[in-house]
Short mmCIF file of C-alpha atoms and ligand atoms in Angstrom, two decimals:
data_model
loop_
_atom_site.label_atom_id
_atom_site.label_comp_id
_atom_site.label_asym_id
_atom_site.label_seq_id
_atom_site.Cartn_x
_atom_site.Cartn_y
_atom_site.Cartn_z
CA MET Z 988 -26.42 -3.26 55.26
CA ALA Z 989 -25.88 -6.68 53.70
CA VAL Z 990 -24.57 -6.24 50.18
CA LEU Z 991 -23.98 -8.99 47.65
CA VAL Z 992 -21.52 -8.29 44.85
CA VAL Z 993 -22.06 -10.83 42.09
CA TYR Z 994 -19.93 -11.14 38.99
CA ALA Z 995 -19.26 -13.03 35.78
CA SER Z 996 -15.62 -13.26 34.87
CA LYS Z 997 -13.95 -15.38 32.22
CA HIS Z 998 -10.31 -14.82 33.08
CA GLY Z 999 -10.31 -13.25 36.55
CA ALA Z 1000 -10.06 -9.49 35.94
CA THR Z 1001 -13.73 -8.87 36.72
CA ARG Z 1002 -13.65 -11.20 39.70
CA GLU Z 1003 -10.87 -9.15 41.24
CA ILE Z 1004 -12.80 -5.92 40.61
CA ALA Z 1005 -15.86 -7.42 42.32
CA GLU Z 1006 -13.75 -8.57 45.25
CA ARG Z 1007 -12.24 -5.11 45.61
CA VAL Z 1008 -15.70 -3.52 45.54
CA ALA Z 1009 -16.86 -5.89 48.28
CA GLN Z 1010 -13.72 -5.30 50.37
CA THR Z 1011 -14.08 -1.55 50.04
CA MET Z 1012 -17.74 -1.64 51.04
CA ALA Z 1013 -16.90 -3.90 53.97
CA ALA Z 1014 -14.23 -1.44 55.09
CA ALA Z 1015 -16.91 1.26 54.95
CA GLY Z 1016 -19.04 -0.69 57.43
CA HIS Z 1017 -21.34 -2.89 55.34
CA ARG Z 1018 -21.54 -6.66 55.34
CA ALA Z 1019 -20.42 -7.11 51.76
CA GLN Z 1020 -19.30 -10.24 50.00
CA ALA Z 1021 -18.47 -11.14 46.41
CA CYS Z 1022 -19.45 -14.33 44.62
CA PRO Z 1023 -19.86 -15.56 41.04
CA VAL Z 1024 -23.36 -15.19 39.58
CA THR Z 1025 -23.42 -18.95 39.13
CA ALA Z 1026 -22.99 -19.47 42.90
CA ALA Z 1027 -25.24 -16.67 44.17
CA GLY Z 1028 -28.13 -18.94 45.22
CA ASN Z 1029 -30.94 -17.44 47.26
CA LEU Z 1030 -30.86 -13.64 47.38
CA THR Z 1031 -32.98 -13.44 50.50
CA GLY Z 1032 -31.38 -11.41 53.25
CA TYR Z 1033 -29.47 -8.91 51.17
CA ASP Z 1034 -30.33 -5.23 51.24
CA ALA Z 1035 -28.50 -4.20 48.05
CA PHE Z 1036 -26.70 -5.72 45.12
CA VAL Z 1037 -23.82 -4.94 42.81
CA VAL Z 1038 -23.77 -6.95 39.58
CA GLY Z 1039 -20.75 -6.93 37.29
CA SER Z 1040 -19.62 -8.69 34.15
CA ALA Z 1041 -16.75 -8.79 31.74
CA VAL Z 1042 -17.67 -7.54 28.26
CA TYR Z 1043 -16.83 -9.80 25.33
CA MET Z 1044 -17.66 -8.85 21.76
CA GLY Z 1045 -19.96 -6.13 23.04
CA HIS Z 1046 -21.91 -8.37 25.38
CA TRP Z 1047 -22.06 -9.14 29.07
CA GLN Z 1048 -21.25 -12.72 29.92
CA LYS Z 1049 -24.40 -14.73 29.32
CA GLU Z 1050 -24.66 -15.98 32.91
CA ALA Z 1051 -24.65 -12.39 34.22
CA THR Z 1052 -27.49 -11.34 31.93
CA GLU Z 1053 -29.39 -14.47 32.86
CA PHE Z 1054 -28.81 -13.80 36.55
CA VAL Z 1055 -30.48 -10.41 36.19
CA ARG Z 1056 -33.35 -11.78 34.13
CA ARG Z 1057 -33.93 -14.65 36.56
CA ASN Z 1058 -33.84 -12.43 39.63
CA ARG Z 1059 -35.44 -9.34 38.17
CA ALA Z 1060 -38.27 -9.24 40.74
CA VAL Z 1061 -35.88 -9.21 43.72
CA LEU Z 1062 -33.38 -6.90 42.04
CA ALA Z 1063 -36.02 -4.41 40.96
CA GLY Z 1064 -37.13 -4.13 44.58
CA HIS Z 1065 -33.68 -3.28 45.95
CA PRO Z 1066 -30.89 -0.79 45.27
CA VAL Z 1067 -28.69 -2.26 42.53
CA TRP Z 1068 -25.55 -0.99 40.87
CA LEU Z 1069 -24.08 -2.50 37.72
CA PHE Z 1070 -20.55 -2.49 36.36
CA SER Z 1071 -18.80 -3.78 33.28
CA SER Z 1072 -15.14 -4.56 32.84
CA GLY Z 1073 -13.98 -4.09 29.30
CA PRO Z 1074 -11.78 -1.56 27.59
CA LEU Z 1075 -8.06 -2.17 27.38
CA GLY Z 1076 -5.18 0.23 26.84
CA THR Z 1077 -4.11 3.57 28.18
CA GLU Z 1078 -6.09 5.81 25.82
CA PRO Z 1079 -9.48 7.11 27.00
CA THR Z 1080 -10.88 7.21 23.46
CA ASP Z 1081 -10.86 4.93 20.42
CA ALA Z 1082 -9.61 5.74 16.90
CA GLN Z 1083 -12.93 7.48 16.15
CA GLY Z 1084 -12.61 9.63 19.24
CA ARG Z 1085 -15.36 7.81 21.14
CA ASP Z 1086 -15.07 7.57 24.90
CA LEU Z 1087 -14.10 3.93 25.48
CA THR Z 1088 -16.19 3.65 28.61
CA VAL Z 1089 -19.23 4.57 26.52
CA ALA Z 1090 -18.24 2.42 23.54
CA ALA Z 1091 -17.82 -0.56 25.87
CA GLU Z 1092 -21.32 -0.40 27.31
CA PRO Z 1093 -22.80 -3.87 26.82
CA LYS Z 1094 -25.61 -4.31 24.32
CA GLU Z 1095 -27.81 -5.63 27.14
CA LEU Z 1096 -27.61 -2.42 29.15
CA ALA Z 1097 -30.92 -0.97 27.93
CA GLU Z 1098 -32.75 -4.21 28.67
CA LEU Z 1099 -31.18 -4.56 32.10
CA THR Z 1100 -31.89 -0.94 32.96
CA GLU Z 1101 -35.51 -1.33 31.94
CA ALA Z 1102 -35.83 -4.56 33.94
CA ILE Z 1103 -34.35 -3.54 37.29
CA HIS Z 1104 -33.76 0.24 37.22
CA PRO Z 1105 -30.22 0.17 38.64
CA ARG Z 1106 -28.93 3.22 40.52
CA GLY Z 1107 -26.01 3.33 38.14
CA HIS Z 1108 -23.77 1.54 35.70
CA ARG Z 1109 -20.01 2.00 35.43
CA VAL Z 1110 -17.55 0.72 32.85
CA PHE Z 1111 -14.09 0.01 34.23
CA PHE Z 1112 -11.01 -0.65 32.18
CA GLY Z 1113 -10.08 -4.34 32.33
CA ALA Z 1114 -7.06 -6.59 31.98
CA LEU Z 1115 -5.84 -9.02 29.38
CA ASP Z 1116 -3.26 -11.73 29.96
CA PRO Z 1117 -2.61 -13.52 26.63
CA GLY Z 1118 -1.48 -16.62 28.52
CA ARG Z 1119 -5.01 -17.12 29.86
CA LEU Z 1120 -6.84 -16.82 26.53
CA GLY Z 1121 -8.38 -19.73 24.70
CA LEU Z 1122 -7.57 -20.57 21.09
CA GLY Z 1123 -10.61 -18.73 19.71
CA GLU Z 1124 -9.79 -15.60 21.71
CA ARG Z 1125 -6.20 -15.68 20.52
CA ALA Z 1126 -7.40 -15.92 16.92
CA ILE Z 1127 -9.72 -12.93 17.39
CA ARG Z 1128 -6.90 -10.95 18.93
CA LYS Z 1129 -4.74 -11.52 15.86
CA LEU Z 1130 -7.26 -9.83 13.56
CA PRO Z 1131 -6.01 -6.42 12.42
CA ALA Z 1132 -9.13 -4.68 13.75
CA ALA Z 1133 -8.71 -6.27 17.18
CA ARG Z 1134 -5.00 -5.79 17.63
CA ALA Z 1135 -5.17 -2.09 18.45
CA ILE Z 1136 -8.04 -2.43 20.93
CA MET Z 1137 -6.80 -5.54 22.73
CA PRO Z 1138 -3.35 -4.76 24.06
CA GLU Z 1139 -1.89 -7.01 26.72
CA GLY Z 1140 -1.80 -5.61 30.22
CA ASP Z 1141 -3.66 -4.69 33.37
CA PHE Z 1142 -5.50 -1.39 32.90
CA ARG Z 1143 -7.73 -1.55 35.95
CA ASP Z 1144 -7.85 1.72 37.86
CA TRP Z 1145 -8.07 0.57 41.46
CA ALA Z 1146 -8.44 4.09 42.87
CA GLN Z 1147 -11.42 4.66 40.58
CA ILE Z 1148 -12.93 1.28 41.49
CA GLU Z 1149 -12.53 1.92 45.21
CA ALA Z 1150 -13.97 5.44 44.89
CA TRP Z 1151 -17.03 3.99 43.15
CA ALA Z 1152 -17.46 1.36 45.87
CA ARG Z 1153 -17.15 4.04 48.56
CA SER Z 1154 -19.77 6.16 46.81
CA ILE Z 1155 -22.16 3.19 46.86
CA ALA Z 1156 -21.33 2.49 50.50
CA ALA Z 1157 -22.21 6.09 51.32
CA ASP Z 1158 -25.38 6.14 49.23
CA PRO Z 1159 -28.31 7.40 51.31
CA THR Z 1160 -30.48 4.48 50.19
CA LEU Z 1161 -28.14 2.11 52.01
CA GLY Z 1162 -27.65 4.28 55.04
CA THR Z 1163 -31.29 5.07 55.65
CA GLN Z 1164 -33.02 2.00 54.32
CA GLY Z 1165 -33.10 0.21 57.67
CA ALA Z 1166 -34.54 -3.22 58.36
CA SER Z 1167 -37.94 -2.41 56.89
CA GLY Z 1168 -36.52 -2.33 53.39
CA SER Z 1169 -34.47 -5.46 53.63
CA ALA Z 1170 -34.96 -8.47 51.41
CA GLN Z 1171 -35.76 -10.94 54.14
CA GLU Z 1172 -38.69 -8.87 55.35
CA ALA Z 1173 -39.93 -8.28 51.85
CA ASP Z 1174 -39.81 -12.03 51.35
CA GLY Z 1175 -41.18 -12.80 54.79
CA HIS Z 1176 -38.11 -14.74 55.91
CA HIS Z 1177 -35.93 -14.39 58.94
CA ASP Z 1178 -32.23 -13.99 58.26
CA ALA Z 1179 -30.02 -15.70 60.82
CA ARG Z 1180 -27.07 -13.48 59.94
CA ARG Z 1181 -28.69 -10.40 61.50
C1 FMN E 2215 -11.78 -12.10 22.52
C2 FMN E 2215 -11.98 -10.87 23.36
C3 FMN E 2215 -13.04 -10.01 23.11
C4 FMN E 2215 -13.23 -8.86 23.86
N1 FMN E 2215 -14.27 -8.02 23.57
C5 FMN E 2215 -14.41 -6.85 24.28
C6 FMN E 2215 -15.46 -5.94 23.96
O1 FMN E 2215 -16.28 -6.16 23.06
N2 FMN E 2215 -15.54 -4.79 24.65
C7 FMN E 2215 -14.66 -4.49 25.66
O2 FMN E 2215 -14.75 -3.43 26.25
N3 FMN E 2215 -13.67 -5.37 26.02
C8 FMN E 2215 -13.54 -6.52 25.34
N4 FMN E 2215 -12.54 -7.40 25.69
C9 FMN E 2215 -11.70 -7.13 26.85
C10 FMN E 2215 -12.21 -7.86 28.10
O3 FMN E 2215 -13.52 -7.49 28.40
C11 FMN E 2215 -11.31 -7.48 29.30
O4 FMN E 2215 -10.08 -8.08 29.06
C12 FMN E 2215 -11.93 -7.90 30.64
O5 FMN E 2215 -11.33 -7.18 31.67
C13 FMN E 2215 -11.77 -9.38 30.87
O6 FMN E 2215 -12.41 -9.73 32.08
P1 FMN E 2215 -12.28 -11.19 32.72
O7 FMN E 2215 -10.82 -11.44 32.97
O8 FMN E 2215 -13.05 -11.08 33.98
O9 FMN E 2215 -12.88 -12.17 31.77
C14 FMN E 2215 -12.33 -8.56 24.93
C15 FMN E 2215 -11.27 -9.44 25.21
C16 FMN E 2215 -11.07 -10.58 24.43
C17 FMN E 2215 -9.92 -11.48 24.75
#
């Protein structure tokens, strides 16, 4: 199956997650590639999609949300999985005892779910390199409330990310969909890559 993994990443952590998802799916036998949402272009010819974004101040990156809105007709007609890259640190819960992967769900998730009915959404821990932050981000990080939840470091769990990608690669909807469910036929186009 041809799988497009699209992502919105401000400082690179989410891009690397998307690339690992694509590599893992390719190793499992699919034609998978990762590209930024801003460079995705025509979605014709893909059988399934993975869409991921970094979470900032509780929101997906605007271009990722807009990508889904703009392409909702195509996405709603194909298997889609979403992921978010957000929480930082080594603790699974915040000071109030909330699961960080739940607390980090972007505010757009309900809208996106309603629009395209994804097969799933996963929150992965992210990474923060202070040297890459802009002035505004540095200022936010200095606030007392932010300090505890924005530690420096790389908290991405590659084994978990790869396991998720393998579970998508093995999803029966990809394995059994066949040519009749592919985007190019739905759109009436021939795909030269096949
Ligand atoms: C200013 C700022 C705000 C952030 N806000 C959130 C947030 O609301 N929720 C969250 O889970 N992570 C938040 N993070 C952490 C980032 O989402 C995390 O570092 C992510 O992996 C960055 O991905 P990127 O390198 O692809 O941009 C924030 C980080 C910064 C610097």
